[in-house]
Structure formats: structure tokens, C-alpha cells
Amino acid sequence: MRRMLAAAAAAALLLPLTACANDAASSTHAEAGQTVDGPKVKIMVGGLDKVIYLPAMLTQRLGHFAQAGVNVELMSEPAGVNATTALLAGDVQGAVGFYDHTIDLQAKGKNVESVVQFSQAPGEVEVVSAKQADAIKTGADFKGKKLGVTSIGSSTDFLTKYLAVKNGVAVSEFSPIAVGAGQTFIAAMQQGSIDAGMTTDPTVATILAKNIGTVLYDMRTPEGSKAALGGLYPSSSLYMNTDWVEKNKDTAQKLANAFVKTLKWMSTHTPAEIAAQMPADYAQGGAEQYAEAIKATLPMFTTDGVMPPEGPKTVLAVLGAFHPDVKGKEASIDLSRTYTTEFVAKAG
């Protein structure tokens, strides 16, 4: 009976992962069926169509994985925390999500590290519903409000809680509501299910274009990150189980080579040129609006995949402000074990 229950639980866990994987672009999307003589890696992304995770699909579309000698299957979940779940379950070898999960997991006894750091700012925006624009002017006004996040335990959840606590509102004094991103987020705001919420482009661009909401905190740039969070906040990254990285260094290097090549490519091309490489259905509001969304978010990305020197300390301070597994235990967190620059330092 115990074995039957365990199997059922595993099936329940894997069912949404499989469904999302079927909906997402997979390993041969960019190379049109091309495979290479090299290792195979599955990577779960916390939302393939989100601009903050753009380097994942762009690397596939540009053929950089194949050029690096690695076969990559990209899968998608609605939030970074879901990608982490798939990683810990062993369903995938890598996850593209926020770096802060590596600190969260270390506090829980799990060793996961960022191998390629895509960004130095969250890329997130706190958007206030047009109906609540007069009532919510700062994080101090979060009290008693319904605040949208992608999912509970996600990085949007973390950052929302920090902004509330920073402004004197306890995490028990507002209601976090899991609404995903894209159309589900927009619908929740239009229907009044949330008063404000944290999301990314291209969702932000659509909300602003349709006058559904206004920007309260803009963390798409290093300057915005410093203003809201007190420093650079490294976010989107490729993170992997430390044990796997140690046992598969050649493969980890191939992945780093591919992603760093993409980050450098992004730094020398216009938002419109980047948008042109992406799947057409990622442009929710049309090609021009999508290019503008990329332009607004582009400053968050690194050009070399290297972790910003002071970034991990900012992330630890943010989590330490509210996270029950981290608060008061900051001294026990070894930040040097939450990321590595070994592979990006060797990337061409």
C-alpha cells in the first residue's frame, strides 16, 4: 500500500511537469531536429516566454547549445520555484530560475549552485491595479491588500514579502495570491482578484499598454534594484545540484559556453533583433511591444555570466528580513557554495 501511495504521489508531481513540458518548446526547436554528438541535458525554466529568462530559449534559437556540443531539452513551468521542484526530484539536470533559491535551499540542507548568472537585477515590476492606484502608493499600503505572485514560495513571493516588511507591513498583514503570469495575472487584476502584483515582461508591457495598472516598483534595471532592495539582486540563472556539477564538469562547461555566448550576443544586438529570434507567440501584444518589453528589461542581464561580487550579500539580506529558514541564521549560510564562476571564467 505504501508503495502504491508513493507511486501515486510521484505521478501527481510529474503530471503537471509533463503537461507544461508538452506545451513548451523542446530540444530541437532551434536546430530543427539537429542533434550533436554530445551529452543530453534537460533544463526546466520558470516560464520560457518570460523576458527575464529569455537567454534560455534564445540560446536554443541561435543554435549555441549545438555549437557547444550539448543536446538540451528546454521544459517550462510557470514559476522558478516549480523549476526547483523538478530539479530536486531529479526530473531535470538544470533549472533556470532565480538565484535566491540556492540560498533558500541551503538553509534547508540542499546544495544547489548558480553555474551561469544571467542577470544582476530581478527584472520584476510591482504593478498596482488602476482601480487601486490612489490607495497603494508605497509598500506601506500593502496592509490588508491582495498581492499577486506567480506562486507561493516563488521569488516574486520572496520580493513581495521583503518590500512589505521593509515598509513596516508584516507578512501576516496582507494576502499573497498565486496567479501565475501572462494572461492569468492580467485576468486576476482585471477581475479584482488582486489589488497589485509582481510580474515581468511581456506581461508588464501588456498591462501598461491596456491601462490595466501602473508601476509601483520597477526592478528591471540595476538602478531600480538598488533603489528597491538596497543593492544588485542577481536573479535569473542556470542553477544545478552541486553534486551533479562536480560529476559532470565537461557538460557544465559546454552549457556555460553556450549561455555566455548568448549573453555576449545580446549585448551587441538591438531589442528588435533579439525579439526577431524568439518564437512569434511570445509577442503577446505584437512585435513592436515585445521589442519594447525586451528593451526595458535588457539592462538586468550580465554580459559574461559572472556573479556580481556584492550580489549574494544583497539576496541574503533580503531573505533574512522575513524568511523563517534564513532570518537569524544568516551567519550559517555559506554564500560561496551558492554559486560558482569556474565555468563562465573559461567560457569563450
GROMACS .gro file of C-alpha atoms in nm:
model
  348
    1MET     CA    1   0.000   0.000   0.000
    2ARG     CA    2   0.285   0.239   0.087
    3ARG     CA    3   0.447   0.171  -0.250
    4MET     CA    4   0.116   0.235  -0.427
    5LEU     CA    5   0.069   0.566  -0.245
    6ALA     CA    6   0.426   0.671  -0.322
    7ALA     CA    7   0.378   0.590  -0.689
    8ALA     CA    8   0.056   0.788  -0.696
    9ALA     CA    9   0.224   1.086  -0.532
   10ALA     CA   10   0.510   1.074  -0.781
   11ALA     CA   11   0.265   1.057  -1.068
   12ALA     CA   12   0.076   1.357  -0.931
   13LEU     CA   13   0.401   1.552  -0.911
   14LEU     CA   14   0.514   1.459  -1.259
   15LEU     CA   15   0.178   1.515  -1.432
   16PRO     CA   16   0.192   1.897  -1.432
   17LEU     CA   17   0.558   1.886  -1.527
   18THR     CA   18   0.483   1.669  -1.826
   19ALA     CA   19   0.189   1.884  -1.932
   20CYS     CA   20   0.398   2.200  -1.918
   21ALA     CA   21   0.682   2.029  -2.100
   22ASN     CA   22   0.447   1.933  -2.382
   23ASP     CA   23   0.333   2.296  -2.406
   24ALA     CA   24   0.688   2.431  -2.411
   25ALA     CA   25   0.946   2.437  -2.687
   26SER     CA   26   1.181   2.142  -2.661
   27SER     CA   27   1.534   2.048  -2.752
   28THR     CA   28   1.506   2.057  -3.130
   29HIS     CA   29   1.308   2.380  -3.161
   30ALA     CA   30   1.601   2.597  -3.269
   31GLU     CA   31   1.802   2.336  -3.456
   32ALA     CA   32   1.501   2.194  -3.646
   33GLY     CA   33   1.574   1.840  -3.536
   34GLN     CA   34   1.950   1.872  -3.540
   35THR     CA   35   2.134   1.673  -3.276
   36VAL     CA   36   2.502   1.664  -3.193
   37ASP     CA   37   2.742   1.404  -3.065
   38GLY     CA   38   2.736   1.510  -2.704
   39PRO     CA   39   2.563   1.480  -2.368
   40LYS     CA   40   2.189   1.530  -2.321
   41VAL     CA   41   2.060   1.772  -2.057
   42LYS     CA   42   1.708   1.860  -1.952
   43ILE     CA   43   1.655   2.213  -1.819
   44MET     CA   44   1.334   2.330  -1.656
   45VAL     CA   45   1.264   2.702  -1.698
   46GLY     CA   46   1.037   2.903  -1.470
   47GLY     CA   47   0.845   3.038  -1.769
   48LEU     CA   48   1.009   3.011  -2.110
   49ASP     CA   49   0.822   3.310  -2.251
   50LYS     CA   50   0.925   3.547  -1.971
   51VAL     CA   51   1.179   3.808  -2.080
   52ILE     CA   52   1.377   3.757  -1.757
   53TYR     CA   53   1.451   3.400  -1.874
   54LEU     CA   54   1.497   3.495  -2.239
   55PRO     CA   55   1.858   3.362  -2.262
   56ALA     CA   56   1.730   3.003  -2.233
   57MET     CA   57   1.519   2.996  -2.549
   58LEU     CA   58   1.745   3.244  -2.729
   59THR     CA   59   2.042   3.012  -2.679
   60GLN     CA   60   1.838   2.734  -2.836
   61ARG     CA   61   1.719   2.951  -3.125
   62LEU     CA   62   2.068   3.076  -3.204
   63GLY     CA   63   2.200   2.719  -3.211
   64HIS     CA   64   2.453   2.785  -2.937
   65PHE     CA   65   2.379   2.463  -2.749
   66ALA     CA   66   2.452   2.257  -3.059
   67GLN     CA   67   2.764   2.462  -3.132
   68ALA     CA   68   2.886   2.393  -2.778
   69GLY     CA   69   2.834   2.019  -2.828
   70VAL     CA   70   2.541   1.959  -2.593
   71ASN     CA   71   2.182   1.847  -2.660
   72VAL     CA   72   1.943   2.049  -2.445
   73GLU     CA   73   1.574   1.992  -2.392
   74LEU     CA   74   1.403   2.303  -2.258
   75MET     CA   75   1.091   2.250  -2.049
   76SER     CA   76   0.867   2.506  -1.884
   77GLU     CA   77   0.689   2.563  -1.555
   78PRO     CA   78   0.503   2.881  -1.455
   79ALA     CA   79   0.746   2.982  -1.177
   80GLY     CA   80   1.106   2.935  -1.072
   81VAL     CA   81   1.004   2.750  -0.758
   82ASN     CA   82   0.835   2.486  -0.977
   83ALA     CA   83   1.155   2.451  -1.176
   84THR     CA   84   1.337   2.395  -0.848
   85THR     CA   85   1.093   2.120  -0.754
   86ALA     CA   86   1.167   1.941  -1.081
   87LEU     CA   87   1.541   1.977  -1.022
   88LEU     CA   88   1.528   1.835  -0.670
   89ALA     CA   89   1.306   1.549  -0.788
   90GLY     CA   90   1.573   1.452  -1.043
   91ASP     CA   91   1.340   1.508  -1.339
   92VAL     CA   92   1.586   1.756  -1.491
   93GLN     CA   93   1.956   1.827  -1.458
   94GLY     CA   94   1.928   2.204  -1.452
   95ALA     CA   95   1.683   2.482  -1.374
   96VAL     CA   96   1.655   2.838  -1.499
   97GLY     CA   97   1.514   3.048  -1.220
   98PHE     CA   98   1.617   3.296  -0.954
   99TYR     CA   99   1.949   3.266  -0.773
  100ASP     CA  100   1.775   3.325  -0.438
  101HIS     CA  101   1.650   2.965  -0.444
  102THR     CA  102   2.009   2.844  -0.391
  103ILE     CA  103   2.020   3.029  -0.056
  104ASP     CA  104   1.671   2.914   0.037
  105LEU     CA  105   1.768   2.554  -0.039
  106GLN     CA  106   2.098   2.568   0.151
  107ALA     CA  107   1.903   2.681   0.457
  108LYS     CA  108   1.700   2.362   0.410
  109GLY     CA  109   2.008   2.140   0.375
  110LYS     CA  110   2.018   2.119  -0.007
  111ASN     CA  111   2.329   2.205  -0.210
  112VAL     CA  112   2.242   2.382  -0.534
  113GLU     CA  113   2.458   2.640  -0.712
  114SER     CA  114   2.428   2.901  -0.985
  115VAL     CA  115   2.652   2.793  -1.273
  116VAL     CA  116   2.574   3.082  -1.510
  117GLN     CA  117   2.439   3.410  -1.372
  118PHE     CA  118   2.217   3.566  -1.638
  119SER     CA  119   2.125   3.881  -1.451
  120GLN     CA  120   2.218   4.134  -1.185
  121ALA     CA  121   1.868   4.270  -1.113
  122PRO     CA  122   1.533   4.096  -1.056
  123GLY     CA  123   1.363   4.215  -1.374
  124GLU     CA  124   1.042   4.222  -1.173
  125VAL     CA  125   0.785   4.501  -1.152
  126GLU     CA  126   0.530   4.561  -0.880
  127VAL     CA  127   0.221   4.673  -1.068
  128VAL     CA  128  -0.080   4.833  -0.900
  129SER     CA  129  -0.428   4.785  -1.043
  130ALA     CA  130  -0.569   5.103  -1.194
  131LYS     CA  131  -0.860   5.060  -0.953
  132GLN     CA  132  -0.620   5.078  -0.656
  133ALA     CA  133  -0.385   5.347  -0.786
  134ASP     CA  134  -0.500   5.601  -0.526
  135ALA     CA  135  -0.488   5.350  -0.240
  136ILE     CA  136  -0.144   5.195  -0.297
  137LYS     CA  137   0.139   5.447  -0.322
  138THR     CA  138   0.419   5.260  -0.140
  139GLY     CA  139   0.484   4.923   0.017
  140ALA     CA  140   0.337   5.064   0.340
  141ASP     CA  141  -0.002   5.046   0.169
  142PHE     CA  142   0.022   4.669   0.120
  143LYS     CA  143  -0.153   4.617   0.454
  144GLY     CA  144  -0.483   4.440   0.404
  145LYS     CA  145  -0.431   4.406   0.030
  146LYS     CA  146  -0.436   4.108  -0.206
  147LEU     CA  147  -0.097   4.089  -0.377
  148GLY     CA  148  -0.036   3.870  -0.680
  149VAL     CA  149   0.269   3.644  -0.708
  150THR     CA  150   0.348   3.370  -0.956
  151SER     CA  151   0.324   3.104  -0.685
  152ILE     CA  152   0.372   3.078  -0.311
  153GLY     CA  153   0.742   3.025  -0.232
  154SER     CA  154   0.847   3.179  -0.564
  155SER     CA  155   1.093   3.466  -0.596
  156THR     CA  156   0.803   3.705  -0.662
  157ASP     CA  157   0.665   3.588  -0.327
  158PHE     CA  158   1.005   3.650  -0.163
  159LEU     CA  159   1.042   4.000  -0.307
  160THR     CA  160   0.683   4.097  -0.227
  161LYS     CA  161   0.731   3.995   0.135
  162TYR     CA  162   1.056   4.190   0.155
  163LEU     CA  163   0.903   4.508   0.014
  164ALA     CA  164   0.619   4.477   0.265
  165VAL     CA  165   0.847   4.419   0.566
  166LYS     CA  166   1.082   4.697   0.454
  167ASN     CA  167   0.786   4.934   0.464
  168GLY     CA  168   0.660   4.823   0.803
  169VAL     CA  169   0.398   4.569   0.696
  170ALA     CA  170   0.422   4.220   0.846
  171VAL     CA  171   0.387   3.921   0.612
  172SER     CA  172   0.071   3.827   0.804
  173GLU     CA  173  -0.092   4.162   0.723
  174PHE     CA  174  -0.150   4.106   0.351
  175SER     CA  175  -0.266   3.817   0.135
  176PRO     CA  176  -0.029   3.672  -0.128
  177ILE     CA  177  -0.233   3.528  -0.414
  178ALA     CA  178  -0.082   3.279  -0.662
  179VAL     CA  179  -0.191   3.398  -1.008
  180GLY     CA  180   0.091   3.286  -1.235
  181ALA     CA  181   0.197   3.521  -1.513
  182GLY     CA  182   0.075   3.636  -1.852
  183GLN     CA  183  -0.298   3.614  -1.913
  184THR     CA  184  -0.380   3.461  -1.573
  185PHE     CA  185  -0.209   3.752  -1.397
  186ILE     CA  186  -0.380   4.009  -1.619
  187ALA     CA  187  -0.722   3.847  -1.569
  188ALA     CA  188  -0.674   3.842  -1.190
  189MET     CA  189  -0.600   4.215  -1.192
  190GLN     CA  190  -0.891   4.298  -1.422
  191GLN     CA  191  -1.135   4.094  -1.214
  192GLY     CA  192  -1.019   4.243  -0.884
  193SER     CA  193  -0.879   3.917  -0.752
  194ILE     CA  194  -0.558   4.108  -0.676
  195ASP     CA  195  -0.502   4.473  -0.588
  196ALA     CA  196  -0.141   4.472  -0.701
  197GLY     CA  197   0.113   4.212  -0.803
  198MET     CA  198   0.465   4.133  -0.910
  199THR     CA  199   0.532   4.020  -1.264
  200THR     CA  200   0.769   4.058  -1.556
  201ASP     CA  201   0.772   4.148  -1.922
  202PRO     CA  202   0.599   4.089  -2.156
  203THR     CA  203   0.310   4.087  -1.903
  204VAL     CA  204   0.411   4.432  -1.773
  205ALA     CA  205   0.411   4.579  -2.122
  206THR     CA  206   0.059   4.447  -2.187
  207ILE     CA  207  -0.075   4.583  -1.857
  208LEU     CA  208   0.066   4.928  -1.924
  209ALA     CA  209  -0.046   4.934  -2.287
  210LYS     CA  210  -0.403   4.849  -2.188
  211ASN     CA  211  -0.404   5.084  -1.885
  212ILE     CA  212  -0.487   4.795  -1.654
  213GLY     CA  213  -0.231   4.906  -1.397
  214THR     CA  214   0.059   5.134  -1.309
  215VAL     CA  215   0.416   5.073  -1.195
  216LEU     CA  216   0.495   5.100  -0.823
  217TYR     CA  217   0.842   4.940  -0.806
  218ASP     CA  218   1.049   4.886  -1.120
  219MET     CA  219   1.336   4.642  -1.067
  220ARG     CA  220   1.424   4.581  -1.431
  221THR     CA  221   1.750   4.776  -1.407
  222PRO     CA  222   2.048   4.775  -1.170
  223GLU     CA  223   1.940   5.122  -1.053
  224GLY     CA  224   1.589   5.001  -0.981
  225SER     CA  225   1.725   4.703  -0.790
  226LYS     CA  226   1.943   4.926  -0.574
  227ALA     CA  227   1.657   5.164  -0.501
  228ALA     CA  228   1.408   4.892  -0.402
  229LEU     CA  229   1.635   4.629  -0.249
  230GLY     CA  230   1.949   4.811  -0.138
  231GLY     CA  231   2.185   4.664  -0.395
  232LEU     CA  232   2.225   4.448  -0.702
  233TYR     CA  233   2.000   4.144  -0.678
  234PRO     CA  234   2.127   3.863  -0.903
  235SER     CA  235   1.821   3.677  -1.021
  236SER     CA  236   1.777   3.463  -1.332
  237SER     CA  237   2.043   3.199  -1.364
  238LEU     CA  238   2.117   2.841  -1.456
  239TYR     CA  239   2.140   2.653  -1.129
  240MET     CA  240   2.214   2.287  -1.074
  241ASN     CA  241   2.274   2.035  -0.799
  242THR     CA  242   2.631   2.076  -0.677
  243ASP     CA  243   2.692   1.700  -0.681
  244TRP     CA  244   2.583   1.680  -1.045
  245VAL     CA  245   2.810   1.968  -1.144
  246GLU     CA  246   3.109   1.805  -0.974
  247LYS     CA  247   3.047   1.478  -1.157
  248ASN     CA  248   2.972   1.638  -1.497
  249LYS     CA  249   3.218   1.924  -1.532
  250ASP     CA  250   3.264   1.880  -1.905
  251THR     CA  251   2.890   1.911  -1.963
  252ALA     CA  252   2.864   2.206  -1.725
  253GLN     CA  253   3.138   2.378  -1.924
  254LYS     CA  254   2.953   2.321  -2.252
  255LEU     CA  255   2.640   2.476  -2.104
  256ALA     CA  256   2.838   2.774  -1.975
  257ASN     CA  257   3.000   2.820  -2.315
  258ALA     CA  258   2.659   2.828  -2.484
  259PHE     CA  259   2.491   3.065  -2.239
  260VAL     CA  260   2.783   3.309  -2.218
  261LYS     CA  261   2.795   3.321  -2.597
  262THR     CA  262   2.427   3.418  -2.594
  263LEU     CA  263   2.471   3.685  -2.325
  264LYS     CA  264   2.750   3.843  -2.529
  265TRP     CA  265   2.536   3.823  -2.843
  266MET     CA  266   2.255   4.001  -2.660
  267SER     CA  267   2.488   4.284  -2.559
  268THR     CA  268   2.573   4.358  -2.923
  269HIS     CA  269   2.224   4.339  -3.076
  270THR     CA  270   1.918   4.560  -3.058
  271PRO     CA  271   1.597   4.464  -2.877
  272ALA     CA  272   1.426   4.430  -3.215
  273GLU     CA  273   1.697   4.193  -3.338
  274ILE     CA  274   1.665   3.987  -3.021
  275ALA     CA  275   1.286   3.978  -3.050
  276ALA     CA  276   1.312   3.859  -3.410
  277GLN     CA  277   1.495   3.545  -3.293
  278MET     CA  278   1.224   3.442  -3.046
  279PRO     CA  279   0.908   3.237  -3.113
  280ALA     CA  280   0.636   3.455  -3.263
  281ASP     CA  281   0.381   3.361  -2.996
  282TYR     CA  282   0.600   3.517  -2.724
  283ALA     CA  283   0.499   3.860  -2.857
  284GLN     CA  284   0.168   3.887  -2.674
  285GLY     CA  285   0.098   4.243  -2.782
  286GLY     CA  286   0.270   4.239  -3.119
  287ALA     CA  287   0.631   4.255  -3.236
  288GLU     CA  288   0.684   4.624  -3.155
  289GLN     CA  289   0.551   4.594  -2.799
  290TYR     CA  290   0.758   4.280  -2.741
  291ALA     CA  291   1.075   4.456  -2.857
  292GLU     CA  292   0.996   4.743  -2.618
  293ALA     CA  293   0.949   4.492  -2.336
  294ILE     CA  294   1.291   4.344  -2.410
  295LYS     CA  295   1.441   4.694  -2.422
  296ALA     CA  296   1.301   4.774  -2.075
  297THR     CA  297   1.440   4.451  -1.927
  298LEU     CA  298   1.770   4.427  -2.115
  299PRO     CA  299   1.973   4.627  -1.856
  300MET     CA  300   1.926   4.349  -1.600
  301PHE     CA  301   2.139   4.099  -1.790
  302THR     CA  302   2.509   4.037  -1.742
  303THR     CA  303   2.734   4.013  -2.047
  304ASP     CA  304   2.958   3.736  -1.913
  305GLY     CA  305   2.751   3.516  -1.681
  306VAL     CA  306   2.960   3.618  -1.379
  307MET     CA  307   2.801   3.671  -1.039
  308PRO     CA  308   2.810   4.039  -0.928
  309PRO     CA  309   3.055   4.048  -0.632
  310GLU     CA  310   2.817   4.202  -0.376
  311GLY     CA  311   2.501   4.047  -0.518
  312PRO     CA  312   2.478   3.738  -0.296
  313LYS     CA  313   2.500   3.956   0.017
  314THR     CA  314   2.203   4.162  -0.101
  315VAL     CA  315   1.999   3.849  -0.165
  316LEU     CA  316   2.088   3.709   0.178
  317ALA     CA  317   1.988   4.037   0.343
  318VAL     CA  318   1.655   4.038   0.159
  319LEU     CA  319   1.572   3.679   0.258
  320GLY     CA  320   1.695   3.741   0.612
  321ALA     CA  321   1.436   4.015   0.656
  322PHE     CA  322   1.139   3.776   0.651
  323HIS     CA  323   1.225   3.416   0.555
  324PRO     CA  324   1.177   3.184   0.857
  325ASP     CA  325   1.451   2.946   0.739
  326VAL     CA  326   1.703   3.228   0.693
  327LYS     CA  327   1.616   3.504   0.939
  328GLY     CA  328   1.857   3.498   1.233
  329LYS     CA  329   2.061   3.222   1.068
  330GLU     CA  330   2.247   3.433   0.811
  331ALA     CA  331   2.586   3.351   0.965
  332SER     CA  332   2.533   2.982   0.891
  333ILE     CA  333   2.478   3.039   0.518
  334ASP     CA  334   2.793   2.985   0.312
  335LEU     CA  335   2.739   3.209   0.011
  336SER     CA  336   3.049   3.072  -0.164
  337ARG     CA  337   2.864   2.742  -0.203
  338THR     CA  338   2.560   2.901  -0.371
  339TYR     CA  339   2.735   2.988  -0.697
  340THR     CA  340   3.046   2.911  -0.899
  341THR     CA  341   3.239   3.115  -1.156
  342GLU     CA  342   3.458   2.819  -1.254
  343PHE     CA  343   3.285   2.758  -1.587
  344VAL     CA  344   3.194   3.108  -1.702
  345ALA     CA  345   3.555   3.214  -1.639
  346LYS     CA  346   3.664   2.962  -1.903
  347ALA     CA  347   3.382   3.033  -2.147
  348GLY     CA  348   3.485   3.188  -2.478
   0.00000   0.00000   0.00000
